[in-house]
Short mmCIF file of C-alpha atoms and ligand atoms in Angstrom, two decimals:
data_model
loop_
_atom_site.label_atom_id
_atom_site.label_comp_id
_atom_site.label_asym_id
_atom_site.label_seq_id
_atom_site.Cartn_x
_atom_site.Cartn_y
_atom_site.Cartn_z
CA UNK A 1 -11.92 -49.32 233.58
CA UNK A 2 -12.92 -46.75 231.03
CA UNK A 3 -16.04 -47.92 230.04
CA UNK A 4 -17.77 -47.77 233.69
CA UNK A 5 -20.77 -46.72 234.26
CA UNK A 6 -20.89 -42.77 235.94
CA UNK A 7 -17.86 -42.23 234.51
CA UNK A 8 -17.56 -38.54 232.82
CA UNK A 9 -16.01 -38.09 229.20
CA UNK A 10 -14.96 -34.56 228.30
CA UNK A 11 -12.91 -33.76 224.38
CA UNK A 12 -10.52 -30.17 224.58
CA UNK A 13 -10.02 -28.83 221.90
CA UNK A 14 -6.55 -28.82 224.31
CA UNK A 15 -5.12 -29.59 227.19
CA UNK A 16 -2.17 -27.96 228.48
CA UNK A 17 0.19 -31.03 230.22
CA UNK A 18 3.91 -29.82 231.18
CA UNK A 19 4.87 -27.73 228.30
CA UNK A 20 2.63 -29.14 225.44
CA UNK A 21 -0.83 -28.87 224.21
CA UNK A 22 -2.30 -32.48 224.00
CA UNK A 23 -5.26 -31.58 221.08
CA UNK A 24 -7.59 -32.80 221.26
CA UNK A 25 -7.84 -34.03 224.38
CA UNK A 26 -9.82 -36.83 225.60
CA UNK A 27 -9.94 -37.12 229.52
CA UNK A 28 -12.57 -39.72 231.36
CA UNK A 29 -12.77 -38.62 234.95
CA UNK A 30 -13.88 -41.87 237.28
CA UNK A 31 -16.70 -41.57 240.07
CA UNK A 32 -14.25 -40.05 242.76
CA UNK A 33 -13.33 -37.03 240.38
CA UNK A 34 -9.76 -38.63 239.12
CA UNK A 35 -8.43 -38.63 236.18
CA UNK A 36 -8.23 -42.44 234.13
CA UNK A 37 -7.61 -41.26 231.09
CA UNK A 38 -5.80 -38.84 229.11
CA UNK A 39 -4.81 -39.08 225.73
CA UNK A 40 -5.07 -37.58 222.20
CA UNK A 41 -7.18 -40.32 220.92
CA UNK A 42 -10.97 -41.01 222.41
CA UNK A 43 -10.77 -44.28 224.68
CA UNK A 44 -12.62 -47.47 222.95
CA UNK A 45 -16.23 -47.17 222.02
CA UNK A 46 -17.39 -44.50 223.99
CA UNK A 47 -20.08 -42.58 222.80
CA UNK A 48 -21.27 -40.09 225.23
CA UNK A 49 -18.52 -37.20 225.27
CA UNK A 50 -18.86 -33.56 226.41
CA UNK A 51 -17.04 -31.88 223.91
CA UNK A 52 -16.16 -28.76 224.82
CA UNK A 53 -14.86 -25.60 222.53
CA UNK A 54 -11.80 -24.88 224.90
CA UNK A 55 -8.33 -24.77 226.02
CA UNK A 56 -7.98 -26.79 229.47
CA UNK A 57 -5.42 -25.30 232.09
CA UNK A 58 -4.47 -26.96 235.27
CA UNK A 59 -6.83 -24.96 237.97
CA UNK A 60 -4.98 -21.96 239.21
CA UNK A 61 -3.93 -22.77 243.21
CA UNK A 62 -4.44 -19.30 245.60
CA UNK A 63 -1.60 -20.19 247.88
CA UNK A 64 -2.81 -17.54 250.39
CA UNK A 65 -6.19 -16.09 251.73
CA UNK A 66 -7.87 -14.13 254.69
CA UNK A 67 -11.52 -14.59 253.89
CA UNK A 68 -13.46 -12.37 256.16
CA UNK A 69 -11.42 -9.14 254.46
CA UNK A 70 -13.49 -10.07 251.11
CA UNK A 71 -15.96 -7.91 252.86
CA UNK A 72 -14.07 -4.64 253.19
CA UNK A 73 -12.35 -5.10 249.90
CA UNK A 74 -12.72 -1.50 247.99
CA UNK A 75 -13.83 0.56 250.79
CA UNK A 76 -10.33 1.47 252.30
CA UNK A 77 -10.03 3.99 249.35
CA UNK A 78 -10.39 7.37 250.58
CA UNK A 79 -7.29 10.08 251.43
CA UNK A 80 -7.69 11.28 255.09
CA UNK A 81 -7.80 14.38 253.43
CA UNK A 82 -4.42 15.27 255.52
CA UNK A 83 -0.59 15.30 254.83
CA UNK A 84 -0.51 11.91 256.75
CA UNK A 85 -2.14 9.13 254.07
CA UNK A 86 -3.68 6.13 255.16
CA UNK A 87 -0.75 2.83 255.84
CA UNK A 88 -0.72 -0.65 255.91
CA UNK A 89 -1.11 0.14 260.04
CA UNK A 90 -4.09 2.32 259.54
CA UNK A 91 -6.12 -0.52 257.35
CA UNK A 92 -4.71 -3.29 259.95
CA UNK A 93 -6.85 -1.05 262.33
CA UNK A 94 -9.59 -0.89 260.10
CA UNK A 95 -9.45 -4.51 259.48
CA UNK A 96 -9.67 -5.27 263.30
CA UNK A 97 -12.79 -4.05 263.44
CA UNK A 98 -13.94 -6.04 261.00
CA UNK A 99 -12.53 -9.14 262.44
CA UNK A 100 -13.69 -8.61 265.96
CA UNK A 101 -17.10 -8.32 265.10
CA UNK A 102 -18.05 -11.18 262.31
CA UNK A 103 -19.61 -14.11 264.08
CA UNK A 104 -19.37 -17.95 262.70
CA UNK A 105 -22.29 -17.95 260.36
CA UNK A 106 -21.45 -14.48 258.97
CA UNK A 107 -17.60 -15.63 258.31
CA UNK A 108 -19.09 -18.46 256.55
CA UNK A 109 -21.44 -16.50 254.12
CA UNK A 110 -18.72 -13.92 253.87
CA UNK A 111 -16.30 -17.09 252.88
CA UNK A 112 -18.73 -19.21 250.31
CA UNK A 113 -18.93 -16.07 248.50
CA UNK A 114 -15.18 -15.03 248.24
CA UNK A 115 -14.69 -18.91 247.50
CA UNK A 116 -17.38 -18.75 244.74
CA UNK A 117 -15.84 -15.90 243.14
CA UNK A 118 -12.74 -17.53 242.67
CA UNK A 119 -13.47 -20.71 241.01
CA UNK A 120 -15.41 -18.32 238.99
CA UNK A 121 -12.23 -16.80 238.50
CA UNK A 122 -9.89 -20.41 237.52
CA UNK A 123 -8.71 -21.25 241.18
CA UNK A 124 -9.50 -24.51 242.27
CA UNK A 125 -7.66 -25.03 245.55
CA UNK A 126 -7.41 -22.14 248.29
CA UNK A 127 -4.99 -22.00 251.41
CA UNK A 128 -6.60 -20.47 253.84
CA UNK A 129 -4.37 -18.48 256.40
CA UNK A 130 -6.92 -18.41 259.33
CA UNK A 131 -6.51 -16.28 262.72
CA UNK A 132 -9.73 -15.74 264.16
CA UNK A 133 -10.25 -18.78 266.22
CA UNK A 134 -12.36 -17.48 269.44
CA UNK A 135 -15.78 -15.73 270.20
CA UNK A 136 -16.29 -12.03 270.34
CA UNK A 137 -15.26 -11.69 273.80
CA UNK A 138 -11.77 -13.66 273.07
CA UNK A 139 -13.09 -17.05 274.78
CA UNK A 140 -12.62 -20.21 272.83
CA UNK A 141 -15.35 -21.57 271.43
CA UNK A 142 -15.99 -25.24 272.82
CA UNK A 143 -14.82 -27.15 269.64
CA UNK A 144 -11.52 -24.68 269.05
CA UNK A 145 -11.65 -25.01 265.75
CA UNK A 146 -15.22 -23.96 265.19
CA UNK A 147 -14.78 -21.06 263.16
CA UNK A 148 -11.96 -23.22 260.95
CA UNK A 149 -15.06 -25.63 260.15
CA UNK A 150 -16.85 -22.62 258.82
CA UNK A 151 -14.32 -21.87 256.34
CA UNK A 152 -14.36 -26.02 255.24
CA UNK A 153 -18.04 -26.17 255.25
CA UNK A 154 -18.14 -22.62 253.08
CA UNK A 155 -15.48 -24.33 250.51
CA UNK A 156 -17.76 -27.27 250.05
CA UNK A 157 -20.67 -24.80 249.35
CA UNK A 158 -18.85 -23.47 246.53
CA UNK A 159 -17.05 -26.39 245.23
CA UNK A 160 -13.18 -25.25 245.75
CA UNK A 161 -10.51 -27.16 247.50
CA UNK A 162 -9.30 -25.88 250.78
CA UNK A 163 -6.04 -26.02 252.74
CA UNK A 164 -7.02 -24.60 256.02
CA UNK A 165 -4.00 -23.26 257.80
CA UNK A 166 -4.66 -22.21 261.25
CA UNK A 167 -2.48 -19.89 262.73
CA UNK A 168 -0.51 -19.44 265.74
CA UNK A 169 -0.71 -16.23 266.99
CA UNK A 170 0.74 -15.32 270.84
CA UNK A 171 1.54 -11.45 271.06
CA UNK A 172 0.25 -8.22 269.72
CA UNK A 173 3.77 -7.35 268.48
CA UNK A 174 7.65 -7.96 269.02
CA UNK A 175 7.60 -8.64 273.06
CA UNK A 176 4.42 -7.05 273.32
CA UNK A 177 1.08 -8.26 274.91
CA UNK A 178 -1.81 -9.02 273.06
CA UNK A 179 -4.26 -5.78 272.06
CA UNK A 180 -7.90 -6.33 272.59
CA UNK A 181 -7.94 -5.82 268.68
CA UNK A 182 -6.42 -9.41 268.78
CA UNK A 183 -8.29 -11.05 271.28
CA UNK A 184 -9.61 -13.36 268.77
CA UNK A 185 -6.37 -14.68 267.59
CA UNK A 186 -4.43 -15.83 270.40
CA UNK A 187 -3.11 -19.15 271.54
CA UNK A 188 -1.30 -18.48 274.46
CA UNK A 189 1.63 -21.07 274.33
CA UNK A 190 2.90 -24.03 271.66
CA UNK A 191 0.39 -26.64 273.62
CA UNK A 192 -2.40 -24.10 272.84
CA UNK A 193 -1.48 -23.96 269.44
CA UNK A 194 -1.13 -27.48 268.71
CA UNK A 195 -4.31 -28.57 270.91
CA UNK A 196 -5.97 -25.83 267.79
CA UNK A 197 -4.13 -28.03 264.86
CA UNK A 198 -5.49 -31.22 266.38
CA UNK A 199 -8.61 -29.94 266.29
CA UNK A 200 -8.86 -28.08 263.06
CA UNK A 201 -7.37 -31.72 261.62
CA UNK A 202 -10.27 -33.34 263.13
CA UNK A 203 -12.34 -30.93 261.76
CA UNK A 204 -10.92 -31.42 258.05
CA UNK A 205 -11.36 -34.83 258.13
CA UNK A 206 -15.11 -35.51 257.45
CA UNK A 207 -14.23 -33.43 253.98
CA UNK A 208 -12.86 -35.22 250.76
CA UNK A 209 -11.81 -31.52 249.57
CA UNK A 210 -9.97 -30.36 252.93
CA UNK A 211 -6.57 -30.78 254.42
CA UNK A 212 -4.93 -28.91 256.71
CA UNK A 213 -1.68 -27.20 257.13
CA UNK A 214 0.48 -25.53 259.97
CA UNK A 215 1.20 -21.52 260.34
CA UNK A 216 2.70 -18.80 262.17
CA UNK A 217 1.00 -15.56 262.27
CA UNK A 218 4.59 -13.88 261.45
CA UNK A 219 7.85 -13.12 263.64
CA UNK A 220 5.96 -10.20 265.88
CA UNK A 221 3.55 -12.56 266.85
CA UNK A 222 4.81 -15.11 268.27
CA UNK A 223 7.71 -15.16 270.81
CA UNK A 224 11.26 -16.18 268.40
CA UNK A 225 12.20 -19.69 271.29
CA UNK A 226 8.23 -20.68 271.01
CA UNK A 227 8.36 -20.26 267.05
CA UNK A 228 11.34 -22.72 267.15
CA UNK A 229 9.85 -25.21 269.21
CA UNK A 230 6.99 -25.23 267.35
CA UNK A 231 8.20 -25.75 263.84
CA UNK A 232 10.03 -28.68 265.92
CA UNK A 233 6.78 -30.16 266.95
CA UNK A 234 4.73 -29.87 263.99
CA UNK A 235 4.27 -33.05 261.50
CA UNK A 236 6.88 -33.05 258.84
CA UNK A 237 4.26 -33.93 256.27
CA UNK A 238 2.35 -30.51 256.18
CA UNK A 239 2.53 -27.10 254.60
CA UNK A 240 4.02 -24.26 257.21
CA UNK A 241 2.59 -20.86 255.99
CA UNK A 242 4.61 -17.56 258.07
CA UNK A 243 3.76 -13.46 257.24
CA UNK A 244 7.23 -12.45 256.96
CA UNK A 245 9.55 -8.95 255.65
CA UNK A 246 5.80 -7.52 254.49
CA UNK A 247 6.34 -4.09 255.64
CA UNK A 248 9.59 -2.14 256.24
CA UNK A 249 8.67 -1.53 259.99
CA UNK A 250 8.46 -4.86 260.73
CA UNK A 251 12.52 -4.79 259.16
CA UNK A 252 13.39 -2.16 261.80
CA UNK A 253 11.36 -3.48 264.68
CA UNK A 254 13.12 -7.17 264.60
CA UNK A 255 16.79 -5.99 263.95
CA UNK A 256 15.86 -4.29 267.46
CA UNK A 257 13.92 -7.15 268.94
CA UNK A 258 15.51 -10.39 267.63
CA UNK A 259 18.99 -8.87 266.29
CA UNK A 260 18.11 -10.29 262.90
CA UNK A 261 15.96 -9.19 259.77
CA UNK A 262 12.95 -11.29 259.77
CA UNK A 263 14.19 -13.83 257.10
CA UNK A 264 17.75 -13.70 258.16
CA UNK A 265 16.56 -14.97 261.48
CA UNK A 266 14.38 -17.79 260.27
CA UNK A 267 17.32 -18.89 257.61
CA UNK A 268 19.43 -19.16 260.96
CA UNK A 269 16.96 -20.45 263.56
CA UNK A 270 14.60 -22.81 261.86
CA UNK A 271 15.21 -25.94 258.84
CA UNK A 272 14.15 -24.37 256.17
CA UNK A 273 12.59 -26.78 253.78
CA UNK A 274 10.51 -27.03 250.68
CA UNK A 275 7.37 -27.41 253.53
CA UNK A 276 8.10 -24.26 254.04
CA UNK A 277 5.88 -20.90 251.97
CA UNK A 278 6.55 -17.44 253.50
CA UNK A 279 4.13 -15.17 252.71
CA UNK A 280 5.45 -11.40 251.32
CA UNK A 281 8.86 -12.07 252.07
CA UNK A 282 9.22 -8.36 250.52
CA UNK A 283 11.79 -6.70 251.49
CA UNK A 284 15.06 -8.91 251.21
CA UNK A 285 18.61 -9.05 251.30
CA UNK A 286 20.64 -10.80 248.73
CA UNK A 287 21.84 -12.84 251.03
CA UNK A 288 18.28 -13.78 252.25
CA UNK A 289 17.49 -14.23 248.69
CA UNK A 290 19.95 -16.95 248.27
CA UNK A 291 19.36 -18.51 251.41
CA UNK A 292 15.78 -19.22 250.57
CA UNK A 293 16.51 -20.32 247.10
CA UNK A 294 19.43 -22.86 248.75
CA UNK A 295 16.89 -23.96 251.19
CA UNK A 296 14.23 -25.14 248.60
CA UNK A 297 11.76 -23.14 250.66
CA UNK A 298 8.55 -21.24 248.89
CA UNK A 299 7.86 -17.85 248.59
CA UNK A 300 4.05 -16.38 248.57
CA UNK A 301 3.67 -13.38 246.39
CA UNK A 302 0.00 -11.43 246.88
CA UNK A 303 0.84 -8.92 244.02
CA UNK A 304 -2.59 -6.86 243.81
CA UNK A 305 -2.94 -6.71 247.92
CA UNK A 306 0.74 -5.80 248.06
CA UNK A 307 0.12 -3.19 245.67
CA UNK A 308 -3.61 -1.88 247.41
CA UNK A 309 -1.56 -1.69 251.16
CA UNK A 310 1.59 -0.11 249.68
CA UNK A 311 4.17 -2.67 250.69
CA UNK A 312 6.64 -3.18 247.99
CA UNK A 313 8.24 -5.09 245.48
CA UNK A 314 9.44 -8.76 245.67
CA UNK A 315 13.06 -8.69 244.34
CA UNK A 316 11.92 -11.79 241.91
CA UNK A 317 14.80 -11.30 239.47
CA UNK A 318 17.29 -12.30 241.80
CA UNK A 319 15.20 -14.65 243.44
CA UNK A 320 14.34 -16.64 240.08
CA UNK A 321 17.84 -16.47 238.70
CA UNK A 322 18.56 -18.80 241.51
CA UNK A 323 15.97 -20.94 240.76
CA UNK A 324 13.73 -19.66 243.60
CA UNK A 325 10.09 -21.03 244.23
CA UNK A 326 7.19 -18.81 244.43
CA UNK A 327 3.36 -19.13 244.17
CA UNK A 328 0.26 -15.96 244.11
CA UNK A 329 -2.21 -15.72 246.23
CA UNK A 330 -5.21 -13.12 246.36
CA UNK A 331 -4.77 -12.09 250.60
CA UNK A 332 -7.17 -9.62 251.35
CA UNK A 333 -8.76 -10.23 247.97
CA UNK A 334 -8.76 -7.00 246.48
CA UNK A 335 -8.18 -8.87 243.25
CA UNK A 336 -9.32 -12.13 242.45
CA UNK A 337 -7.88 -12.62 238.92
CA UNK A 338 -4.85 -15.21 239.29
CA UNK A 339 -3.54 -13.49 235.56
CA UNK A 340 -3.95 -9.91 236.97
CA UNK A 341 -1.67 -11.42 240.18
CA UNK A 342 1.00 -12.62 237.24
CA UNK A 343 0.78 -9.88 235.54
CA UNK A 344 1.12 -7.59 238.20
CA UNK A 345 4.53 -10.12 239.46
CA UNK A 346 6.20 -9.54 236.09
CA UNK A 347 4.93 -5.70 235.67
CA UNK A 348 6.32 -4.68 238.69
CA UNK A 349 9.96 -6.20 237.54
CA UNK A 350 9.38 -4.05 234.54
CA UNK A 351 8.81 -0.70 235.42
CA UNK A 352 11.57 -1.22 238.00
CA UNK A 353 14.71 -2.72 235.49
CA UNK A 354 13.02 -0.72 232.52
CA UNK A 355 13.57 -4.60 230.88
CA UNK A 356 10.20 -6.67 229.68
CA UNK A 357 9.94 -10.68 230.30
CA UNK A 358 10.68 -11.27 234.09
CA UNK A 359 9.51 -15.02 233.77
CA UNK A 360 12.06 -17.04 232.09
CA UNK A 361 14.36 -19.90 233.54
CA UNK A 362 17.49 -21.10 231.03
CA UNK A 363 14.94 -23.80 230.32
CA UNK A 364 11.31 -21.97 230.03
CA UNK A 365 11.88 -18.77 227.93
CA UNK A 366 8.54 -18.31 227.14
CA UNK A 367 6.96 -16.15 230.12
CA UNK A 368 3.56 -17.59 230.17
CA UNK A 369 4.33 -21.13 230.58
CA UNK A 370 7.02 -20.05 233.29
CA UNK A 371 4.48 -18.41 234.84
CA UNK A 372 1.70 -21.32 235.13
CA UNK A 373 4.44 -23.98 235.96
CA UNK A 374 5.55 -22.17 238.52
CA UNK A 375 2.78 -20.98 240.22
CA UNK A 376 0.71 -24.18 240.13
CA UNK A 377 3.80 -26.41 241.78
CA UNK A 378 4.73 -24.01 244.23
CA UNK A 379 0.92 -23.38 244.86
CA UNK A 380 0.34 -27.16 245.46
CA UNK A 381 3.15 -27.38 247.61
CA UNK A 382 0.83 -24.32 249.58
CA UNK A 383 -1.95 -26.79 249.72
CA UNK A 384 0.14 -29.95 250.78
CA UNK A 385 0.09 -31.78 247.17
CA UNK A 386 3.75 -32.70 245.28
CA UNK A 387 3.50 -33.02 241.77
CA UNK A 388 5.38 -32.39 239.45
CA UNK A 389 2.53 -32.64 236.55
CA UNK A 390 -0.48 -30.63 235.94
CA UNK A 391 -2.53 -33.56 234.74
CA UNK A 392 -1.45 -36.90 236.00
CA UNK A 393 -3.64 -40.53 235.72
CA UNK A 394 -5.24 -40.78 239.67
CA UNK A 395 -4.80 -37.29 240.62
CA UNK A 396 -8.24 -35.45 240.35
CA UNK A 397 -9.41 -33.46 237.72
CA UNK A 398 -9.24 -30.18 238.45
CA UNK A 399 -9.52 -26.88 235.60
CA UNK A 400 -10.23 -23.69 234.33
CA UNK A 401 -11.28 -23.74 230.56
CA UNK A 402 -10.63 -20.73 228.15
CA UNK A 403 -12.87 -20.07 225.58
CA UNK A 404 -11.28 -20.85 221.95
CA UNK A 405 -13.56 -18.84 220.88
CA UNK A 406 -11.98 -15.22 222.65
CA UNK A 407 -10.90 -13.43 219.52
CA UNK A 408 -7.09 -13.52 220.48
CA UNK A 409 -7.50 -17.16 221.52
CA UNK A 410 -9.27 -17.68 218.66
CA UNK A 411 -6.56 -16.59 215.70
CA UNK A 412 -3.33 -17.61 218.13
CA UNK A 413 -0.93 -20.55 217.34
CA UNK A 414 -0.83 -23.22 220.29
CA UNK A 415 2.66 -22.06 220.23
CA UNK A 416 2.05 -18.35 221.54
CA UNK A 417 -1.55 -19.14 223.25
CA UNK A 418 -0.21 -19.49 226.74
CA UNK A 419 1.61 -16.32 227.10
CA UNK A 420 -1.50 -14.99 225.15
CA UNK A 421 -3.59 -16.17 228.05
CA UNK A 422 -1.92 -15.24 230.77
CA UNK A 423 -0.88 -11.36 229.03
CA UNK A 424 -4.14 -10.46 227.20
CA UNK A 425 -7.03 -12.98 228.52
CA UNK A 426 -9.15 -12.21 231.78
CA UNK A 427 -11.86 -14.62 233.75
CA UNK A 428 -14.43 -13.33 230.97
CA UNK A 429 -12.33 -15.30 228.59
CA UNK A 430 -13.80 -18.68 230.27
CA UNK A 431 -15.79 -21.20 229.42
CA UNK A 432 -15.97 -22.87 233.28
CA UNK A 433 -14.04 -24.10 236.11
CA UNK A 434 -13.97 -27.62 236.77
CA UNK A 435 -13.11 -28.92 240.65
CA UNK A 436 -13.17 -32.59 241.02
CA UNK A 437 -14.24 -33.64 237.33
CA UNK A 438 -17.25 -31.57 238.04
CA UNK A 439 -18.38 -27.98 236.35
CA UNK A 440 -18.74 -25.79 239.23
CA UNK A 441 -18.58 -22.80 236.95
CA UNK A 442 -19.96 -22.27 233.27
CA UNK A 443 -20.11 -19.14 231.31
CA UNK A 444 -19.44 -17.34 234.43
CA UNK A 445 -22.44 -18.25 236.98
CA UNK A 446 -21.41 -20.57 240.02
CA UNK A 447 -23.97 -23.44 240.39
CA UNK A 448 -24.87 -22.30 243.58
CA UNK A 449 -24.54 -18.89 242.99
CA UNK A 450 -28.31 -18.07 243.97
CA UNK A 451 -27.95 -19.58 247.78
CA UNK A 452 -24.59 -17.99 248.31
CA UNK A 453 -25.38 -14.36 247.28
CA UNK A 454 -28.09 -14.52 249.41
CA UNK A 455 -26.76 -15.47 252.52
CA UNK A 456 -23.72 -13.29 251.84
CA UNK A 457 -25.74 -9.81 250.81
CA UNK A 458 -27.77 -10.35 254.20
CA UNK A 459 -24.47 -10.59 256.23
CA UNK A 460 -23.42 -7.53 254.88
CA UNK A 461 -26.40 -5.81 256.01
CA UNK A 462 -26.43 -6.82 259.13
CA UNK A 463 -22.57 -5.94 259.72
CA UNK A 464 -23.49 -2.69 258.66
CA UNK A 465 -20.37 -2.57 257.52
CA UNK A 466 -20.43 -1.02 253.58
ZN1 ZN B 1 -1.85 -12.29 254.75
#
């Protein structure tokens, strides 16, 4: 009942629900974080209301993340100085080093940081694609999914949702044994594997904010028969994250090994569903295209890491016209801004068909609100949750609030604010993030920023690592 005592009151100046702005809005958040009610008018004789000066968005959902890169994020910048550049191979080297050598506590201050920074920047819900499962010599730790509890316990820290997705990886490449690069990764057959999601489910549970999903490193790294029984023995209730068609060597290397291009195969060995988010899926055939739209299953597009390791363009024209899903996520997290990551979708369309406004469905012509709709279901999806509306009575309360008072904010019609948003606003255009009916953000400094920069700036110095 709306009158209970502990519950929270909040007035918008708006509320963005499913193509309208509800303004004001009145939203009382119970004890547990949900939403009980949402409406235009304040509920009966309540008197203690946070009104806030702001325009409240569903939280933004980062559908795909490798925490530990955070910390080599902007120091993979320099020219070799020769005629042969620096590749998406050369980082991956540089990034093993990285991940062979961070120990549990370390990938935990690493991750409370990286998952600080983005609530600070509007995401509320994070799917983590973890890999590193084992000690530094490659052994398992005794509880398998030790390091996966890290990642949990560093989401509660900072107050974000997580989706942990631990990984299945078997083989250093197409056919190919593990590298001692990879030693930390590996689970050596399916019962390996799902012994790890047992346990990483087990270690999810003791957290409201956590669930759990299934994943497969990509097609190189696991053998093509084990990937199939696999995706036949997971739970048909869960999220299954796969790398796939990132980089045009992986193309080459599984027409050899598998006879098929890395989609292509999957479209013809596995069921395809709407479980289903494939991470890059980059460089496509039409054919593929249509096959994942007809299949209902999700694509993950990391625009700003695809960008920083040179891998191409999703074709999202083609993809969209056949009403093709797709959700952002930040990856190695050398951008955290989820409106740089849309911006950077649609920009890249641009400069490529010389046309402007990528977004658009027959029914959503106006980019923005394409844009948000479509990145917070298919991101949801990422993390496990089906909805099919950004605010809903019972579901928790979850948000990132823009400041009404931005100047463009500020003089824009309700009308045009969303694609003003999403084009011209950045995270300094906030007033907060809310996670769970809760400010774990306002005016840009995380609640527990103090603790977490601490533990993360003395991690760094002792990787000696920037
Ligand atoms: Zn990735």
């Amino acid at each position: 009942m709306i009158g209970q005592v502990n519950m929270k009151h909040f007035q918008f100046k708006a509320l963005y629900q499913d193509n309208e702005w509800v303004a004001p809005a009145y939203v009382s958040v119970d004890q547990e974080g949900k939403i009980a009610y949402l409406s235009a008018t304040p509920p009966d004789s309540i008197t203690n209301i946070e009104k806030v000066d702001g325009y409240a968005l569903p939280g933004f959902q980062n559908a795909h993340s490798h925490a530990f890169q955070y910390a080599m994020a902007g120091i993979a910048e320099r020219h070799s100085g020769t005629a042969n550049p620096d590749d998406f191979w050369s980082w991956r080297n540089a990034m093993y080093q990285l991940a062979l050598n961070v120990q549990p506590e370390q990938m935990e201050a690493i991750a409370a940081m990286l998952y600080a920074e983005m609530v600070r920047h509007g995401y509320t819900s994070v799917a983590e694609f973890h890999y590193v499962h084992h000690d530094l010599t490659g052994k398992p730790y005794s509880n398998k999914a030790a390091l996966g509890e890290r990642l949990i316990a560093a989401a509660q820290k900072a107050g974000i949702r997580i989706t942990l997705v631990p990984i299945f990886y078997q083989k250093g490449g197409f056919g190919q044994a593990p590298t001692k690069g990879q030693q930390r990764f590996i689970s050596p057959d399916m019962d390996s594997y799902l012994d790890l999601l047992e346990q990483s489910q087990k270690a999810a549970r003791p957290y409201a904010h956590a669930s759990v999903g299934a994943g497969i490193h990509s097609l190189r790294a696991v053998a093509p028969e084990v990937i199939k029984a696999t995706c036949e023995n997971l739970p048909t209730d869960i999220p299954i994250h796969i790398h796939v068609a990132e980089q045009l060597k992986e193309i080459e290397d599984a027409k050899v090994y598998l006879g098929a291009r890395p989609v292509e195969w999957l479209l013809n060995n596995l069921t395809l569903n709407e479980n289903y988010h494939l991470v890059h899926a980059t460089h496509l055939t039409e054919a593929e295209v249509s096959g994942l739209a007809k299949k209902r299953a999700n694509v993950v597009i990391c625009p700003s890491t695809e960008g920083n390791l040179g891998d191409g363009l999703f074709p999202l024209a083609s993809f969209q016209a056949q009403d093709g899903q797709w959700s952002i996520g930040t990856d190695s997290h050398i951008g955290l801004n989820p409106l740089e990551e849309l911006r950077w979708l649609d920009y890249g369309q641009r400069v490529t068909t010389h046309k402007r406004n990528s977004f658009y469905s027959p029914q959503q012509t106006d980019s923005g609100r394409y844009a948000l709709a479509m990145a917070t279901f298919a991101g949801r999806r990422a993390m496990g949750h089906h909805t099919n509306e950004f605010f809903q009575i019972g579901d928790h309360f979850d948000a990132v609030v823009m400041d009404a008072n931005f100047p463009l904010f500020a003089i824009t019609s309700l009308d045009n604010l969303l694609s003003t948003i999403v084009y011209a606003g950045d995270c300094t255009a906030t007033l907060g993030t809310i996670v769970n009916g809760q400010w774990v953000v306002q005016q840009q400094r995380h609640h527990a920023y103090q603790d977490i920069v601490a533990d993360f700036k003395q991690v760094i110095a002792s990787l000696e690592y920037r």
